[in-house]
XYZ file of C-alpha atoms in Angstrom:
686
model
C 128.385 127.979 69.682
C 125.432 129.741 68.348
C 124.306 132.894 68.536
C 120.893 133.803 68.320
C 118.686 136.697 68.844
C 115.304 137.533 70.298
C 114.731 139.953 68.176
C 116.654 139.456 64.944
C 113.933 141.559 63.019
C 116.110 144.753 64.758
C 119.382 143.704 63.064
C 117.589 145.654 59.911
C 118.850 148.654 62.263
C 122.611 147.609 60.895
C 121.919 149.923 57.943
C 122.517 152.750 60.339
C 126.104 152.306 59.529
C 125.896 154.030 56.473
C 125.389 157.137 58.087
C 128.598 157.566 59.005
C 130.610 156.198 56.120
C 128.446 158.456 53.937
C 129.651 161.726 55.946
C 132.961 160.212 55.804
C 132.723 160.185 52.204
C 131.515 163.651 51.086
C 132.106 165.373 53.922
C 135.561 166.759 52.272
C 137.997 169.550 54.200
C 138.419 172.623 52.712
C 141.927 174.405 52.328
C 141.899 177.851 52.506
C 144.349 179.727 49.755
C 147.121 181.734 51.938
C 149.492 184.180 50.673
C 152.965 184.697 51.994
C 154.991 187.358 50.891
C 158.017 185.110 53.026
C 159.443 182.485 52.702
C 159.891 182.690 56.491
C 156.259 182.204 57.704
C 155.772 179.311 55.343
C 158.732 177.205 56.788
C 155.937 177.700 59.822
C 153.306 176.030 58.536
C 155.047 172.975 57.444
C 154.435 172.128 61.440
C 150.741 171.459 60.557
C 148.921 168.311 60.315
C 149.855 166.397 57.201
C 147.244 164.836 55.361
C 147.615 161.976 56.489
C 147.446 162.006 59.822
C 143.525 163.913 59.335
C 142.941 160.590 57.178
C 143.958 158.229 60.277
C 141.809 160.753 62.613
C 138.589 160.896 60.581
C 139.375 156.830 60.382
C 139.513 156.351 63.601
C 136.616 158.027 64.462
C 134.355 156.507 61.915
C 135.509 153.232 63.352
C 133.781 154.609 66.362
C 131.293 155.648 65.423
C 130.268 151.844 63.606
C 130.719 149.778 66.236
C 129.041 151.725 68.433
C 125.970 151.492 66.079
C 126.812 148.019 65.544
C 126.598 146.936 69.355
C 123.709 149.301 69.754
C 121.610 147.675 67.612
C 122.629 144.015 69.087
C 121.783 145.558 72.380
C 118.116 146.029 71.448
C 118.133 142.913 69.270
C 118.988 140.658 72.710
C 121.189 138.439 71.708
C 121.673 135.352 73.482
C 123.585 131.923 73.946
C 121.153 128.671 74.158
C 122.146 126.984 76.865
C 120.899 123.756 75.593
C 119.851 122.118 72.556
C 116.204 121.610 73.909
C 115.991 125.250 75.219
C 113.361 127.059 75.353
C 110.296 128.212 73.519
C 110.217 131.988 72.245
C 108.840 134.274 75.043
C 105.578 134.739 72.402
C 104.596 130.856 72.896
C 101.551 130.532 75.278
C 102.805 129.141 78.687
C 100.939 127.165 80.964
C 101.214 126.058 84.731
C 99.723 123.400 86.847
C 99.545 124.217 90.124
C 98.672 120.263 92.184
C 96.283 122.226 94.671
C 94.897 117.984 95.401
C 95.098 116.968 99.377
C 98.120 116.279 99.992
C 99.671 120.055 98.798
C 98.255 120.246 102.893
C 101.258 118.929 103.786
C 104.917 121.392 105.287
C 107.795 121.724 103.685
C 110.946 123.464 104.770
C 109.765 126.452 102.747
C 106.023 126.219 104.072
C 103.037 124.429 102.896
C 103.568 122.787 99.392
C 100.317 124.722 97.633
C 101.151 128.183 99.002
C 105.261 127.124 97.754
C 103.953 125.946 94.332
C 102.069 129.640 93.932
C 104.843 131.717 95.069
C 106.975 129.870 92.475
C 103.949 130.176 89.878
C 104.702 133.456 91.009
C 108.042 133.836 90.126
C 107.679 132.245 86.699
C 105.551 134.573 85.891
C 108.185 137.335 86.805
C 110.667 135.561 84.053
C 108.094 136.606 81.214
C 107.464 140.225 79.576
C 104.045 141.845 79.839
C 102.615 140.743 76.669
C 102.559 137.070 77.653
C 99.600 134.558 77.777
C 99.316 132.168 80.535
C 96.738 129.270 80.876
C 96.328 128.669 84.604
C 95.210 125.105 85.485
C 94.871 123.327 89.008
C 93.037 120.342 90.234
C 90.269 122.312 90.893
C 87.675 122.128 87.551
C 86.843 125.219 85.687
C 86.312 126.474 82.462
C 88.613 129.160 82.784
C 91.530 127.102 82.792
C 91.413 127.373 78.683
C 91.418 130.561 78.949
C 94.770 132.746 77.732
C 95.301 135.081 80.836
C 97.950 137.927 80.782
C 100.442 138.210 84.108
C 97.964 140.230 86.333
C 95.230 137.871 85.723
C 97.445 135.054 85.875
C 98.578 136.112 89.479
C 94.777 136.671 90.319
C 93.755 133.556 89.764
C 96.637 132.086 91.105
C 95.949 134.181 94.256
C 92.614 132.300 94.115
C 93.215 128.335 94.132
C 92.689 127.108 97.363
C 92.928 122.805 98.416
C 90.269 120.718 96.251
C 89.214 117.107 96.981
C 90.043 116.163 93.354
C 92.873 115.064 91.549
C 94.108 114.703 88.001
C 97.025 112.225 86.697
C 99.470 114.184 84.939
C 99.350 112.316 81.873
C 95.856 114.027 81.436
C 97.052 117.465 82.097
C 99.732 116.931 79.689
C 97.088 115.859 77.221
C 94.921 118.903 77.552
C 97.969 120.777 77.055
C 98.419 119.388 73.686
C 95.055 120.067 72.923
C 94.900 123.628 73.137
C 98.664 124.154 72.030
C 97.212 122.269 68.580
C 99.887 122.854 65.660
C 101.965 125.848 68.057
C 104.687 125.529 70.125
C 103.668 125.500 74.269
C 105.753 125.260 77.702
C 103.863 123.839 80.230
C 105.187 123.855 84.210
C 104.173 121.354 86.270
C 104.137 122.213 90.230
C 103.649 119.250 92.241
C 104.443 117.004 95.199
C 104.338 114.324 92.106
C 102.357 111.959 94.663
C 103.146 108.451 93.396
C 99.102 107.106 92.520
C 98.649 110.496 90.059
C 102.421 111.202 88.621
C 101.382 108.556 85.565
C 104.942 109.888 83.486
C 104.587 106.695 82.050
C 101.447 107.458 80.100
C 102.370 110.664 78.709
C 103.458 110.460 74.901
C 105.414 113.600 74.153
C 105.475 115.720 71.892
C 108.475 117.777 70.366
C 106.308 121.214 70.619
C 105.676 120.998 73.861
C 108.087 121.492 76.907
C 107.232 120.665 79.919
C 109.325 121.859 82.720
C 108.778 119.942 86.757
C 108.730 121.700 88.940
C 108.729 119.220 92.576
C 107.882 120.475 95.597
C 108.216 117.566 98.014
C 107.311 117.912 101.495
C 108.856 116.637 104.158
C 108.381 113.240 105.582
C 104.927 112.886 107.019
C 103.242 110.392 108.454
C 99.682 109.391 108.515
C 97.067 106.641 109.172
C 93.957 107.238 107.446
C 90.450 105.276 107.443
C 90.479 103.048 104.226
C 87.024 101.238 103.363
C 84.019 100.377 105.670
C 81.759 97.913 104.654
C 79.056 95.321 106.781
C 79.820 91.311 107.655
C 75.643 91.201 106.337
C 74.817 92.287 102.531
C 71.040 93.946 104.153
C 69.914 96.047 107.142
C 66.700 95.360 109.059
C 65.629 96.497 112.032
C 66.864 95.860 115.766
C 69.820 93.734 113.954
C 72.650 93.570 115.818
C 74.844 95.099 112.538
C 78.854 94.005 112.254
C 80.708 97.253 110.607
C 84.371 96.338 109.843
C 86.706 99.356 109.477
C 89.670 99.241 107.316
C 92.638 101.755 108.885
C 95.537 101.754 106.664
C 98.901 103.429 108.318
C 101.098 104.892 105.470
C 104.109 106.086 107.426
C 107.292 104.664 109.147
C 105.624 104.958 112.956
C 103.881 102.555 114.776
C 100.098 103.151 117.187
C 99.350 101.644 120.140
C 95.846 101.931 121.261
C 94.722 104.563 119.401
C 91.131 105.847 119.248
C 88.259 104.739 116.851
C 84.821 106.332 117.383
C 81.264 105.368 115.818
C 78.537 107.967 115.517
C 75.008 107.617 114.457
C 72.984 110.622 113.379
C 76.034 112.475 115.433
C 75.076 110.311 118.696
C 78.632 108.446 119.899
C 77.188 104.825 119.277
C 80.568 102.754 119.945
C 84.538 103.833 121.218
C 87.468 101.414 120.520
C 91.250 101.772 120.353
C 93.333 99.927 118.064
C 97.089 99.270 117.354
C 98.589 98.956 114.049
C 102.407 98.966 112.364
C 103.932 101.268 110.079
C 103.214 100.363 106.316
C 100.205 98.477 107.107
C 96.600 97.571 107.107
C 94.287 96.858 110.016
C 90.534 95.445 110.138
C 88.434 96.517 113.103
C 84.388 95.318 114.012
C 82.330 97.602 115.957
C 78.915 96.559 117.055
C 75.720 98.236 117.199
C 71.887 98.497 116.646
C 69.244 100.287 115.346
C 65.436 100.261 116.509
C 64.201 102.300 113.588
C 63.565 101.971 109.826
C 64.518 104.817 106.781
C 67.355 106.468 105.694
C 70.530 105.156 108.322
C 73.549 107.599 108.481
C 76.656 107.473 110.228
C 80.467 108.432 110.421
C 83.559 106.604 111.321
C 85.843 108.906 112.839
C 90.034 109.363 114.420
C 92.185 112.081 115.014
C 95.483 112.534 112.977
C 97.450 115.513 111.980
C 98.446 117.389 109.776
C 96.521 115.048 107.134
C 92.980 115.796 107.803
C 90.474 114.738 105.100
C 90.828 110.731 105.805
C 90.228 110.689 109.196
C 86.437 110.650 109.046
C 84.379 108.201 106.968
C 80.825 108.223 106.308
C 78.124 106.244 105.115
C 74.544 105.770 105.102
C 72.147 103.073 104.507
C 68.066 102.247 104.249
C 66.656 100.017 106.423
C 62.890 99.360 104.934
C 60.116 99.298 107.034
C 58.648 95.937 105.264
C 59.424 93.449 102.275
C 56.371 92.660 100.585
C 55.865 89.031 99.224
C 53.009 87.898 97.204
C 52.954 83.771 96.409
C 51.319 82.987 93.419
C 50.109 79.095 93.612
C 47.669 76.793 91.331
C 45.644 75.245 94.476
C 47.607 75.731 98.326
C 50.545 77.220 99.214
C 53.205 75.722 100.289
C 53.268 75.510 104.424
C 56.985 75.765 104.558
C 57.039 79.176 103.088
C 53.911 80.436 104.339
C 55.844 79.262 107.971
C 58.972 80.684 106.948
C 58.013 84.245 106.919
C 54.715 84.290 109.091
C 57.060 84.902 112.654
C 58.755 88.191 110.605
C 56.553 91.334 111.145
C 59.345 92.714 108.151
C 57.679 90.532 106.251
C 54.493 91.361 104.647
C 53.067 88.427 102.565
C 50.025 88.165 100.566
C 48.355 85.439 98.008
C 47.243 84.910 94.627
C 45.619 81.972 93.045
C 47.216 81.478 89.330
C 43.691 81.731 88.034
C 43.433 85.195 89.716
C 46.110 87.158 88.954
C 46.414 91.042 89.156
C 49.107 91.832 87.076
C 48.428 95.538 87.579
C 49.119 94.580 91.541
C 52.644 92.578 91.007
C 54.646 96.262 90.437
C 54.012 96.859 93.921
C 55.391 93.889 95.951
C 59.225 93.366 96.055
C 59.774 89.513 95.852
C 57.369 87.359 93.733
C 57.238 83.157 94.247
C 55.759 81.358 91.794
C 54.846 78.247 93.995
C 54.562 74.916 92.223
C 52.958 76.406 89.316
C 51.498 73.730 86.380
C 52.741 76.226 84.132
C 53.755 79.972 83.708
C 51.510 81.557 81.661
C 53.884 84.451 78.957
C 51.785 86.815 80.775
C 53.445 86.432 84.019
C 56.796 85.812 82.555
C 56.923 89.541 80.878
C 55.779 90.803 84.244
C 58.087 88.898 85.934
C 61.240 90.386 83.244
C 60.246 94.209 83.957
C 59.852 92.694 87.960
C 63.737 91.603 87.764
C 65.127 94.808 85.880
C 63.927 97.708 88.122
C 65.738 95.184 91.059
C 63.876 93.265 92.683
C 63.336 89.513 93.125
C 61.918 86.282 91.700
C 61.288 82.816 93.087
C 60.777 80.039 91.173
C 59.389 76.341 92.441
C 58.407 73.976 90.402
C 55.797 71.357 91.250
C 56.017 67.892 91.214
C 54.325 67.625 87.705
C 54.486 70.434 85.642
C 53.834 71.615 82.257
C 57.915 71.023 80.838
C 56.916 73.039 77.314
C 55.632 76.619 79.375
C 59.150 76.345 81.741
C 61.179 75.981 79.193
C 59.633 79.253 77.293
C 59.507 80.754 80.533
C 63.694 79.922 80.981
C 64.412 81.526 77.615
C 63.694 85.203 78.963
C 66.653 84.593 80.913
C 68.926 81.761 79.947
C 69.247 79.369 77.654
C 68.733 75.973 80.056
C 66.037 74.029 79.623
C 64.279 71.502 81.628
C 64.544 67.828 80.197
C 62.858 65.163 82.717
C 62.668 64.509 85.968
C 64.590 61.786 88.254
C 62.881 60.142 91.360
C 66.460 58.407 91.973
C 67.069 59.116 95.119
C 70.799 61.624 95.898
C 72.306 63.598 97.670
C 73.220 67.445 98.008
C 77.124 67.574 97.599
C 78.088 71.589 97.083
C 76.566 74.544 98.668
C 78.568 77.913 97.791
C 78.540 79.421 101.249
C 79.967 82.543 100.147
C 76.626 83.411 98.715
C 75.020 86.196 100.050
C 71.225 84.211 100.731
C 73.842 81.666 103.633
C 74.905 84.725 105.046
C 74.457 84.502 109.417
C 72.891 80.972 108.478
C 76.241 79.391 110.029
C 78.736 80.159 112.265
C 82.063 80.704 110.024
C 84.471 77.962 109.382
C 81.996 75.832 110.924
C 80.136 74.361 107.980
C 82.652 71.304 107.270
C 80.459 68.442 109.618
C 77.542 69.869 108.256
C 75.130 67.150 107.395
C 74.205 67.622 104.230
C 69.949 67.213 102.788
C 68.604 63.710 100.675
C 67.086 64.702 97.214
C 64.471 62.447 96.379
C 62.951 64.291 92.791
C 64.289 66.998 90.286
C 64.105 68.179 87.090
C 67.393 68.077 85.154
C 68.627 70.521 82.477
C 70.176 70.608 79.023
C 72.703 71.781 79.457
C 73.392 70.891 83.397
C 73.210 74.134 85.628
C 76.721 72.707 87.051
C 78.865 74.862 90.040
C 74.945 76.492 90.808
C 74.285 77.477 94.322
C 73.746 74.534 95.704
C 74.491 71.591 93.479
C 73.757 67.593 93.913
C 76.097 64.837 93.940
C 76.418 64.624 90.280
C 77.411 68.077 89.408
C 73.775 69.104 88.772
C 72.289 72.775 90.803
C 69.547 72.385 92.470
C 69.847 76.458 93.170
C 70.968 79.009 90.155
C 70.696 82.920 89.603
C 69.542 82.745 86.404
C 69.872 86.635 86.052
C 71.931 88.655 84.459
C 70.285 92.341 85.486
C 69.775 94.068 88.775
C 67.559 91.719 89.965
C 67.676 88.400 91.386
C 65.904 85.526 89.756
C 66.287 81.994 91.671
C 65.764 78.877 90.048
C 64.827 75.945 91.829
C 65.268 72.440 90.445
C 63.108 70.753 92.868
C 59.651 70.442 93.578
C 59.255 71.521 97.802
C 56.845 68.099 98.019
C 57.076 65.185 101.249
C 59.751 63.709 98.938
C 61.991 66.666 99.492
C 60.892 66.776 103.042
C 64.816 66.676 104.222
C 65.582 69.809 102.323
C 62.506 71.524 103.376
C 63.568 71.090 106.984
C 67.051 71.684 106.756
C 68.617 75.083 107.615
C 69.813 75.290 104.254
C 66.362 76.021 103.247
C 66.107 79.140 105.884
C 68.257 80.634 102.502
C 64.765 81.573 100.906
C 64.352 83.972 103.506
C 67.467 86.044 103.148
C 66.451 86.203 99.300
C 63.904 88.408 100.237
C 65.827 90.116 102.587
C 68.415 90.710 99.851
C 65.673 92.539 97.396
C 67.961 95.117 96.020
C 67.762 98.443 97.781
C 70.449 100.297 96.806
C 73.731 98.250 98.951
C 75.994 100.893 98.258
C 76.569 102.892 101.721
C 78.908 105.377 100.497
C 79.849 107.361 96.781
C 83.388 109.070 96.740
C 83.337 112.662 95.762
C 83.143 113.208 91.714
C 81.761 110.073 91.033
C 78.630 109.613 89.945
C 75.487 108.364 93.002
C 73.781 105.390 91.553
C 70.269 104.863 93.479
C 66.983 103.160 92.796
C 64.307 106.060 91.679
C 62.141 107.636 94.130
C 58.674 105.530 94.538
C 57.363 109.165 93.922
C 56.451 110.568 90.530
C 56.767 114.739 89.946
C 57.231 116.680 87.150
C 59.674 118.419 89.609
C 63.319 117.868 90.141
C 65.673 115.727 92.932
C 67.672 117.958 95.011
C 71.244 117.193 96.695
C 70.742 119.012 100.225
C 72.540 119.712 103.032
C 71.217 122.263 105.437
C 74.175 122.762 107.057
C 76.389 123.483 105.080
C 73.925 125.379 102.970
C 74.107 123.424 99.890
C 70.893 122.739 97.224
C 72.091 121.419 94.287
C 70.565 119.744 90.980
C 72.510 117.031 89.610
C 72.301 115.587 85.805
C 70.199 112.494 85.875
C 70.667 109.549 84.432
C 68.097 107.418 83.260
C 69.228 103.023 82.599
C 67.791 102.082 80.247
C 64.666 99.050 81.848
C 65.772 99.220 85.726
C 64.521 101.263 88.201
C 68.255 102.457 88.894
C 69.293 106.572 87.976
C 72.727 108.084 88.336
C 72.883 111.470 89.170
C 75.918 113.738 88.098
C 77.048 116.207 89.877
C 80.152 117.229 87.683
C 82.134 117.867 89.852
C 79.660 120.467 92.163
C 80.101 118.796 95.659
C 83.525 119.164 97.217
C 82.649 118.561 100.958
C 81.957 115.066 102.204
C 79.212 114.547 104.944
C 75.787 112.876 104.587
C 73.527 114.545 101.906
C 69.863 114.111 101.395
C 68.138 113.301 98.265
C 64.467 115.667 97.926
C 61.697 115.417 95.638
C 59.235 117.643 96.102
C 60.935 119.451 99.161
C 60.280 115.508 100.346
C 63.269 113.678 101.301
C 63.682 110.596 100.185
C 66.833 109.074 100.783
C 69.946 110.020 102.485
C 73.573 109.091 100.884
C 77.021 109.634 102.134
C 79.802 111.113 100.500
C 83.512 110.219 101.235
C 86.646 111.754 100.084
C 88.603 109.863 97.709
C 91.783 107.437 99.570
C 93.699 108.272 96.558
C 95.922 111.271 98.420
C 96.007 109.141 101.685
C 99.793 107.424 100.369
C 102.331 109.612 101.319
C 104.987 108.652 98.441
C 106.544 110.922 96.718
C 108.679 110.918 93.382
C 112.078 112.638 93.723
C 113.904 114.508 90.927
C 116.321 111.758 89.724
C 112.943 109.786 89.926
C 110.905 111.735 87.767
C 113.946 112.246 84.975
C 114.332 108.382 85.099
C 110.907 107.522 84.029
C 110.892 110.784 81.690
C 114.081 108.785 79.790
C 112.241 105.479 80.439
C 109.159 106.752 77.924
C 111.132 108.517 75.459
C 110.597 112.066 76.510
C 113.392 114.332 76.054
C 111.907 118.085 76.050
C 111.923 119.040 79.052
C 114.002 119.954 82.223
C 113.605 120.020 86.224
C 113.600 122.866 88.556
C 114.685 121.823 92.262
C 115.846 125.902 92.928
C 113.888 127.983 95.926
C 111.288 130.264 94.559
C 113.777 133.240 95.115
C 115.804 131.321 92.849
C 113.878 130.247 89.851
C 113.308 133.405 88.866
C 116.532 133.680 87.080
C 116.824 130.088 86.612
C 113.804 130.319 84.017
C 114.860 133.272 82.160
C 118.437 131.592 81.847
C 116.610 128.559 80.401
C 114.331 130.167 78.713
C 116.637 133.369 77.061
C 119.843 131.325 77.209
C 122.907 133.164 78.444
C 121.796 136.942 77.756
C 124.419 139.363 75.534
C 122.354 142.889 75.467
C 123.955 144.526 78.616
C 127.253 143.998 77.482
C 126.308 144.974 74.040
C 124.939 147.971 75.394
C 128.143 148.681 77.654
C 130.526 148.063 73.971
C 128.223 150.443 72.710
C 129.007 152.949 75.140
C 132.566 152.208 75.242
C 132.808 152.936 71.556
C 130.814 156.432 72.014
C 132.977 157.203 75.169
C 136.300 156.320 72.407
C 135.338 158.678 69.547
C 135.219 161.397 71.892
C 137.751 161.105 73.746
C 139.062 160.804 70.298
C 138.240 164.361 68.896
C 139.245 166.333 71.988
C 142.656 164.773 72.490
C 143.100 165.519 68.250
C 141.622 168.994 68.793
C 144.381 169.523 71.936
C 147.091 168.175 70.017
C 145.896 170.578 66.707
C 146.050 173.731 69.298
C 149.500 172.727 71.022
C 151.261 172.463 67.040
C 149.074 176.301 66.807
C 150.786 177.375 70.157
C 154.447 175.692 69.018
C-alpha cells in the first residue's frame, strides 16, 4: 500500500516538532532551597514527586505535542492512498469535458433527457475539483472557445449554454484535439456521451500515456425510429411538364413494425401527393411518388413523415432547376443532317441553331449548351480549343464523322481528350451487339426489364480506332465501340465512330438514335438535389457577373450568410463553404446583387438516425482491444459521480483522520497536564 500526499511540500512543516523538543531540553526545573529546623518536617517532603516521575510526565507531554504537530502537518499535506496504478492525474493538470450534444442526445433516459443528464454530470464533475482548476468545455458545436481554458464559474456557464446541434464528431477527433491541447503535460478527458455506434470509433484512437480518458456512458432507453434516408429521381434530367418519379427510401432502425404509415409530398409548400407504407423492423422500404410541374426555374419540395421522439429526420428537402431551353448549335460543312434537326424540331425546350464550318463565330460558342460537329471533313484547331473549354465548363459536345474525313485532323482533336486514334474506315456490314442500357442517355427510352428482345440495327460504315474503343456505350459485334464518352471532366464529349449517312439508315431510324435527345437533356446543370448541412455546396457559377458576393438566404429563418467560395480551375463550378454557420435544414436561396439565381436544399445528415449505442462493457472491450490502458468508466448517477471522481482522482483521502488524530493528541496533552497537577495537589494535601 502506497501513501501519497496531494501537497507534499507541506511536509516541511514537520520541522516544527523541534520546538517542543527544544523547550523540553532547555527548560530545567529550578529547585527551591528549604531550610529545615526539624527532622520531622524533612520526613514529610519525602512524599513529594521524585525526579523520575517528573521526567515521565514531561516525556509523555512531549510525545503528545510531537504527535499532534505531526498529524496536523499530515492533515494539511492531505495524504491519500491511490485506488489504482492508473490513478488520476494531479488536480493541477488540465481537464477536458466533452459533452455530446448531437441529435441523438434528444433521447430519454431514466434520469431524463440525454443532453440534460450529460450536463448535470458535467456540473458534478466540476464540483469534484478545487476552485483553481482549469477546464476545457468541448461539444459538437463548432466553437473557437473550445480551446480556451476556463475557470469553474465560466465552465459551468458554458455548459449551461450547450444545446443540440446537427453536427457530430467521432471520438477519435475529440481525442486527437485533446492531444494537441495537452502537448507535453498530463491531461484528463471526460467523455459524456450516449456513445452512438457510428461515431464511437474507439478503434481509431491511438493511446497516449499522458491522457487519462474517463468514459461516462449515458445510454438512452430503447427508442424506435423511422427516418427518410434518401430521395432521388428515376430520370436523370428534369423537364417541364414531365411526370417526375420520385423514389424515397424509408429506414426503420427500431424493433417495431409500421403499417400504413402516412407520407406526404410537398412542392412549394403545397401538398401534391399522399401515400402510405408498411415497413418491418430493422429494414428499409422504397416508396415511389409521382407528380408533374408546369413551370421552369428553381423547383423546391419536401417529403415528410410523422415519428416521435426523434424528429429531425422526419423531413427531407430537395431542390432542382428546370431550364427554360437548352441551346444547341450544329456545325456542318454543306448541309445539316436532317435526322438531327428533325429530332430536335418537335421540342420547344430545345433551341437549335446552325453554323457553317466556314462561318464559325467563336465568340458565340460559349452561349450554347451543346455543340454538335455534324459531319465535318476536318476539325479546325481553334474549334478544338473552344470545345475543350466548353466541356470543362460542364457542357456537352457531340462529334459525328462524315463518310470521308481528314483522319489526321480528327486524331488531332481526339488527342485533346483521349489516347484513341482513328485508323481507317470499315465498310463491311456488321451489327450492333452490346448496349449499356444502364447509361443515363437511355433513360426513359425503353421499358424496364424489356430490352432483351430488342432488334439491334445493322451498321455498314464505321471508323476503326486504335486502341479499340472497347466496352463503349454502344458496341459492335466485333467489340469496336460505336459511341463513347471520351471526356474526363464534368462535361461530356460523345464520339460516334459511324457516319450519319444513308449507309447507316438502320441506325438513324432505330429507337436508340433517340439517345441523342437525352444527350442534350443531360447537359450538366448541377443535378445534386440536396446537400447535407456542414458539407460544401457544389453548384454552377451564376451567369450574371457582379463584384458583389454571393449570399445564402432564408428569409423565413432570418438567415443571410456570405459563404466562402472556392473556384475550381477550368470549370464552371464553384464550392460554397458555410463553415457550420447553417444549422437548420430547409430550402435556401443563392442570390447575387439582390437577385436569386438558384434554390438549394440543405438536410441534416442521417447518421444520427441509427439508434444503436455502445454499452459500458462494449466500451471496455474495444478499449482493451485497442491496447488503451489509461482509462476508466463511470456508470454512476449524477448525484454520486462527484464522490466517485474524487475517489478516482485523489484516492482514499486520509486528511480527516490525520486531523482527528492531531486533536486527539492535543486532548491527551491537556488531560495529562490536568491529571498530573491534580495528583500533585492531592499528595501535597496528604
